[in-house]
PDB file of C-alpha atoms and ligand atoms in Angstrom:
ATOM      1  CA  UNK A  18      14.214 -17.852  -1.757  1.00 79.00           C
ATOM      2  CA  UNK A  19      12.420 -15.887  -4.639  1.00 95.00           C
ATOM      3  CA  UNK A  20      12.784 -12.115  -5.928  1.00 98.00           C
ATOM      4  CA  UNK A  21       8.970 -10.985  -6.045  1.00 98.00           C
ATOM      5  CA  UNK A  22       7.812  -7.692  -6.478  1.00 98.00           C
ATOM      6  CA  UNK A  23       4.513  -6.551  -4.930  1.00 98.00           C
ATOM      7  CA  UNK A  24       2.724  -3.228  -5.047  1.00 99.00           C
ATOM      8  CA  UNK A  25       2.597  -0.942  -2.173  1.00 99.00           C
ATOM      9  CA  UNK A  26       0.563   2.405  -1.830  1.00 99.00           C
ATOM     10  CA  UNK A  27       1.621   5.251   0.988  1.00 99.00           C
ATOM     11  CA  UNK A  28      -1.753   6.180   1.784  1.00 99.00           C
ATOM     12  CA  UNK A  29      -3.242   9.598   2.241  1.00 99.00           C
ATOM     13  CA  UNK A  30      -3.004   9.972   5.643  1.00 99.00           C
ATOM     14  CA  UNK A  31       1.095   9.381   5.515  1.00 99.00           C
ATOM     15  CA  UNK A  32       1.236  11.846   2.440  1.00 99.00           C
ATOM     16  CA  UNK A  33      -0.581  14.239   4.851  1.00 98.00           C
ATOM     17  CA  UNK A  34       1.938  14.030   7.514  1.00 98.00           C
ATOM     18  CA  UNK A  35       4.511  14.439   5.139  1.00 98.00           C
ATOM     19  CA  UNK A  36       6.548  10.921   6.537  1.00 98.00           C
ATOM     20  CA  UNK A  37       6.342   8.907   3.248  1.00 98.00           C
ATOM     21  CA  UNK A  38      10.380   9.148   3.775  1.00 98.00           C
ATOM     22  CA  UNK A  39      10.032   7.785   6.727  1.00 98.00           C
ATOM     23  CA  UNK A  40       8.064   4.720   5.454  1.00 99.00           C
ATOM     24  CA  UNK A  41      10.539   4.415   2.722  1.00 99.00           C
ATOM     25  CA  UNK A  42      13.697   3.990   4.794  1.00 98.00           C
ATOM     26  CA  UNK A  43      11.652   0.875   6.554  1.00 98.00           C
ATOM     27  CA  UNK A  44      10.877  -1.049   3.350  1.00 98.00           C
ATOM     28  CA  UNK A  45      14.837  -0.392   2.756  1.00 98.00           C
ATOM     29  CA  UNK A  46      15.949  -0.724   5.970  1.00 98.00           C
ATOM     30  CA  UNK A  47      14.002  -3.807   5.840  1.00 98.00           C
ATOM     31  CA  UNK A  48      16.006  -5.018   2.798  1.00 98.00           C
ATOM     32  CA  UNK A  49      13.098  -4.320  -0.349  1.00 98.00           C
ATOM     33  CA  UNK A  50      14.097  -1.883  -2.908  1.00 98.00           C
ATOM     34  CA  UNK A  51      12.057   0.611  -4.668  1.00 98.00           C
ATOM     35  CA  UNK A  52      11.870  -0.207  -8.494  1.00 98.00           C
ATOM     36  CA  UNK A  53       9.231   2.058  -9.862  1.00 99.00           C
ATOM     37  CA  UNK A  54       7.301   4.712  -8.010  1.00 98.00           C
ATOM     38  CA  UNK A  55       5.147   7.552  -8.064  1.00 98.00           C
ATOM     39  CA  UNK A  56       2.853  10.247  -6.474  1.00 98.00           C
ATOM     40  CA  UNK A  57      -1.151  10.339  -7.806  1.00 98.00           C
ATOM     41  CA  UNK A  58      -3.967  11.828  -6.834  1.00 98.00           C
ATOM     42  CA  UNK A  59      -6.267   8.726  -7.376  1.00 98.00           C
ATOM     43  CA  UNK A  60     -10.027   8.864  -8.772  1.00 98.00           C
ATOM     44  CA  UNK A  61     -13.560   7.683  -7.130  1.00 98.00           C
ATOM     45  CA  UNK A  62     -13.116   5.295  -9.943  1.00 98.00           C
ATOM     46  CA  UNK A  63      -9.896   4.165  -9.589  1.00 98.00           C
ATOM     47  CA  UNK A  64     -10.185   4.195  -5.865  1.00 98.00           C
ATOM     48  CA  UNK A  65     -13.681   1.550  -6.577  1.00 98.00           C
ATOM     49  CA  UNK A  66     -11.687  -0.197  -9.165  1.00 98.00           C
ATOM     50  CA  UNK A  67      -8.348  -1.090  -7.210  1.00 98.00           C
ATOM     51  CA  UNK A  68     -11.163  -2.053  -4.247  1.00 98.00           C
ATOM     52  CA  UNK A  69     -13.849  -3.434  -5.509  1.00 98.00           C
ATOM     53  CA  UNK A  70     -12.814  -6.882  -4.100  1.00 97.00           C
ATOM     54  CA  UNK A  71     -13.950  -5.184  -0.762  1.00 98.00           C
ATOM     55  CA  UNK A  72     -17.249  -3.913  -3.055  1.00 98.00           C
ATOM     56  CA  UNK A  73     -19.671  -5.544  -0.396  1.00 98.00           C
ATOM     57  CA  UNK A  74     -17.550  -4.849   3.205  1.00 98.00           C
ATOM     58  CA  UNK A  75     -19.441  -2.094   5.336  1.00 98.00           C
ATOM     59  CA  UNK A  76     -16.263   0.017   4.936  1.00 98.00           C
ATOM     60  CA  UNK A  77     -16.124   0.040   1.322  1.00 98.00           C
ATOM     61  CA  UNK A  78     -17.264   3.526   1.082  1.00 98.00           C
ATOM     62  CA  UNK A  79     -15.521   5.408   3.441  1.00 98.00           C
ATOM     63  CA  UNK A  80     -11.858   3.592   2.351  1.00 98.00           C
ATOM     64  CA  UNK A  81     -12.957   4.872  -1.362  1.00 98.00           C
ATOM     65  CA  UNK A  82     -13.340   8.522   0.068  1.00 98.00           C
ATOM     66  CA  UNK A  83     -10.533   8.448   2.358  1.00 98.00           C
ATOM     67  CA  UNK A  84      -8.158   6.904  -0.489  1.00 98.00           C
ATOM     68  CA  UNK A  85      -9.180  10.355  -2.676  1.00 98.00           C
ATOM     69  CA  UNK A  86      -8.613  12.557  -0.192  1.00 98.00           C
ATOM     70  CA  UNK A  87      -5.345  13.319  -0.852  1.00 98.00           C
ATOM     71  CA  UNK A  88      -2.512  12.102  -2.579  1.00 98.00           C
ATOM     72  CA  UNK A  89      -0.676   8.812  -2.541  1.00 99.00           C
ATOM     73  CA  UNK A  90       2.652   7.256  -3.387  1.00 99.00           C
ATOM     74  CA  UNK A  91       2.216   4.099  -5.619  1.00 99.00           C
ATOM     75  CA  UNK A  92       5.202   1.942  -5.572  1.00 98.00           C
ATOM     76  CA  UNK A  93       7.010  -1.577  -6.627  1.00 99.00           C
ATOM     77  CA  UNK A  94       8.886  -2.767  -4.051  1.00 99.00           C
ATOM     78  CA  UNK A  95      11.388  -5.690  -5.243  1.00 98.00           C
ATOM     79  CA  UNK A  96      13.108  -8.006  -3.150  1.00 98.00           C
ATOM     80  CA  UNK A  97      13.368 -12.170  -1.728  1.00 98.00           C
ATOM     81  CA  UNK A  98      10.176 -13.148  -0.620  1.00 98.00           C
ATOM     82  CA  UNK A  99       8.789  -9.690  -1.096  1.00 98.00           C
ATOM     83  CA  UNK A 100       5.187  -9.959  -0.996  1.00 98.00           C
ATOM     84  CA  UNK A 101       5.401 -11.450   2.617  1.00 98.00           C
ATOM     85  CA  UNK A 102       8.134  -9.202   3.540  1.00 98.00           C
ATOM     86  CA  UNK A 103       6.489  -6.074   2.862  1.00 98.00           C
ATOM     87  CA  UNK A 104       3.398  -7.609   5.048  1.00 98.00           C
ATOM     88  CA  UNK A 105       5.381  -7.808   8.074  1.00 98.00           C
ATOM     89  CA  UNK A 106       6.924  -4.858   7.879  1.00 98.00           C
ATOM     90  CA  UNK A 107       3.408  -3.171   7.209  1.00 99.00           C
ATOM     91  CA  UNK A 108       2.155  -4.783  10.428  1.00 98.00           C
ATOM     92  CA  UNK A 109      -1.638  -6.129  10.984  1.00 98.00           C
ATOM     93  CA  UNK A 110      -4.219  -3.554   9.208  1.00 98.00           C
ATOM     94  CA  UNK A 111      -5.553  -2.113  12.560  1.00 98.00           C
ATOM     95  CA  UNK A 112      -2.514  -0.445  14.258  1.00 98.00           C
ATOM     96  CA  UNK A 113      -4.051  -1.497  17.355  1.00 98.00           C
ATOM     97  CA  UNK A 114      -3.026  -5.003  16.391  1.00 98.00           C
ATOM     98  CA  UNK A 115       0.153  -4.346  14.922  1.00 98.00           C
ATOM     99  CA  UNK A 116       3.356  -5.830  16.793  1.00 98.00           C
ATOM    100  CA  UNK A 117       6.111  -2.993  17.867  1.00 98.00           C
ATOM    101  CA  UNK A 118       8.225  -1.623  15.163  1.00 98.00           C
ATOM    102  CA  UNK A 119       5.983  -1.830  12.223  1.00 98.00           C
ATOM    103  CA  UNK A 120       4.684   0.546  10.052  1.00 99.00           C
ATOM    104  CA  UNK A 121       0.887   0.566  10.876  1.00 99.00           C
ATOM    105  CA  UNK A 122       1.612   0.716  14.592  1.00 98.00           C
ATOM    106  CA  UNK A 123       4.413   3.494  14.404  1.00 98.00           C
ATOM    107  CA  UNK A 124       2.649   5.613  11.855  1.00 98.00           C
ATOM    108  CA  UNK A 125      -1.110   4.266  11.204  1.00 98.00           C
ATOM    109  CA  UNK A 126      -4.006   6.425  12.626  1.00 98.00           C
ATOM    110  CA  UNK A 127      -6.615   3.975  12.816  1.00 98.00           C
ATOM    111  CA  UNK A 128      -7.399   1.169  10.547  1.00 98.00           C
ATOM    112  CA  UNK A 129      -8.807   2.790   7.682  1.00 98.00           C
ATOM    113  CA  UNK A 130      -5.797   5.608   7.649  1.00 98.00           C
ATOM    114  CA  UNK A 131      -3.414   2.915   8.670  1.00 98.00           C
ATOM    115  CA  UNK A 132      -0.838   4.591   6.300  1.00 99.00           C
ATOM    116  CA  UNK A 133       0.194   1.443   3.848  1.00 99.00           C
ATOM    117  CA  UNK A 134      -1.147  -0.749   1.489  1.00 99.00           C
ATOM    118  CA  UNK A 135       0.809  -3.935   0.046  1.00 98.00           C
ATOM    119  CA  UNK A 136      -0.401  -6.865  -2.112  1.00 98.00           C
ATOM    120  CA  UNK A 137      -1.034 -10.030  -0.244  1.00 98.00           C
ATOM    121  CA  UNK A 138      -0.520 -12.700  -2.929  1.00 98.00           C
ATOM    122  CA  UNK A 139       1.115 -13.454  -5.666  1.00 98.00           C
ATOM    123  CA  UNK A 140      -1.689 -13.095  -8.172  1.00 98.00           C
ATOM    124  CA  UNK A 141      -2.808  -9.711  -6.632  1.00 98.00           C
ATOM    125  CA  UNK A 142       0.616  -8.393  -7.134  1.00 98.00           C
ATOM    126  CA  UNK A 143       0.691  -9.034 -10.510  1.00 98.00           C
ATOM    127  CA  UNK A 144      -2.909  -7.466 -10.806  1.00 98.00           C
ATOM    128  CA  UNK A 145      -1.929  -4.391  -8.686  1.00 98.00           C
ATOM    129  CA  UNK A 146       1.366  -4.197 -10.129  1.00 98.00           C
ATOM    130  CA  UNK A 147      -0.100  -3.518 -13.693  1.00 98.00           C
ATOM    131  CA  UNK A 148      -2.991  -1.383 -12.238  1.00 98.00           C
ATOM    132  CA  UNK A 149      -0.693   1.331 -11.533  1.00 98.00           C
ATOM    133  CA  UNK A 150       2.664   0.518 -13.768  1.00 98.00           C
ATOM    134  CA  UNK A 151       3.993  -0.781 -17.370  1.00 98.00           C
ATOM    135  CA  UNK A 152       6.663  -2.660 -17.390  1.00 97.00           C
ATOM    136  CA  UNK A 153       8.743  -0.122 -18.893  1.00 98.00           C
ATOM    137  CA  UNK A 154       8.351   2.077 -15.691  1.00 98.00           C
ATOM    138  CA  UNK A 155       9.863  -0.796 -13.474  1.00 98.00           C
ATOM    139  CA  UNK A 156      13.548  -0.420 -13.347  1.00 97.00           C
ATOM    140  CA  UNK A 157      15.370  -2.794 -11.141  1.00 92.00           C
TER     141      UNK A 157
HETATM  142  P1  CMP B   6      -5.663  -2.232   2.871  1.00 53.33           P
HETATM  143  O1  CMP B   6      -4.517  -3.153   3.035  1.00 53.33           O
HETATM  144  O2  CMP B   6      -5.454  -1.017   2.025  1.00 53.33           O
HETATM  145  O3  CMP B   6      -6.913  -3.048   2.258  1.00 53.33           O
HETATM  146  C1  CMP B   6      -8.250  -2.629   2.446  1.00 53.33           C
HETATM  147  C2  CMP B   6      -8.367  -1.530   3.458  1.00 53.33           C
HETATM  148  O4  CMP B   6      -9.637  -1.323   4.001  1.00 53.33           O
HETATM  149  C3  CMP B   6      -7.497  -1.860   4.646  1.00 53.33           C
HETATM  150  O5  CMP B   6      -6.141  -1.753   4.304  1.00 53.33           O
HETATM  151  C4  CMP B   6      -7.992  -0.857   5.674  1.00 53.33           C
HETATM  152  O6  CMP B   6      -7.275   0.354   5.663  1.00 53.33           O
HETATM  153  C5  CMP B   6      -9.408  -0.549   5.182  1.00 53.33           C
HETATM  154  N1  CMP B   6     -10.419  -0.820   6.188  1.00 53.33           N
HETATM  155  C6  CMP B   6     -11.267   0.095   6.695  1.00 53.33           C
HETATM  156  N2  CMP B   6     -12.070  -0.471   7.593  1.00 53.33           N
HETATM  157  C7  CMP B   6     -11.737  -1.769   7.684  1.00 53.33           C
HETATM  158  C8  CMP B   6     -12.197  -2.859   8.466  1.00 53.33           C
HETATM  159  N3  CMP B   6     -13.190  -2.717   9.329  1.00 53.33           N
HETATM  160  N4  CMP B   6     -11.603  -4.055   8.286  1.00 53.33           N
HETATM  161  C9  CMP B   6     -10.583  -4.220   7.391  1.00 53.33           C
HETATM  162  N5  CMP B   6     -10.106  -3.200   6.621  1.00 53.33           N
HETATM  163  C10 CMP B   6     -10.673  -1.996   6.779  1.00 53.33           C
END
């Protein structure tokens, strides 16, 4: 098995509630480690940029407005097989869907605050990786 890293985002709605702690301990718990991280504030244009592969969805909009509406916690999270890891543990995007025990459907308020964002390929890790982080802030 392979050591990735992939990029994950506590979204506003978790910052809000004040549990990004709690979503912590279950990418640990869950055996990924935290190897960079921090808390921003992000931009209508960052928000658009980091998005804009969902440019022409219905939703893109509102996700932009509701990812500036507060702050977030950016993060690497480095472990075997981590980009698929970190997907299970996040759970499907709309809580409603998402099986017992994961993220969205403990802590996710509906599927645009669903409370996590992770990279779901290789090639947009990377990308999202070096959106938010040099590699001089990723310390494994
Ligand atoms: P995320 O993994 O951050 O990637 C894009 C986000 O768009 C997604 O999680 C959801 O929070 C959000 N979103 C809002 N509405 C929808 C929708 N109808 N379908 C899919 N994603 C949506």
């Amino acid at each position: 098995m392979a050591i990735e890293r992939t990029l994950s985002i506590i979204k506003p709605d978790a910052t809000r509630r004040n549990i990004t702690g709690a979503i912590v301990a279950r990418f640990e718990e869950a055996g990924l480690r935290v190897v960079a991280q921090r808390r921003a504030h992000l931009t209508q244009e960052q928000a658009e940029q980091f998005y804009a592969v969902h440019r022409e969805r219905a939703f893109f909009e509102d996700l932009c407005t509701f990812m500036t509406s507060g702050p977030v916690v950016v993060q690497v999270l480095e472990g075997e097989e981590a980009i698929s890891r970190n997907r299970e543990v996040m759970g499907a995007t709309n809580p409603a869907n998402a099986d017992e025990g994961t993220i969205r459907r403990d802590f996710g308020e509906s599927v645009e605050a669903n409370s996590v964002h992770g990279s779901d390929a290789p090639e947009t890790a990377a990308e999202e990786i070096g959106f938010f982080f040099s590699q001089i802030d990723i310390v494994g």
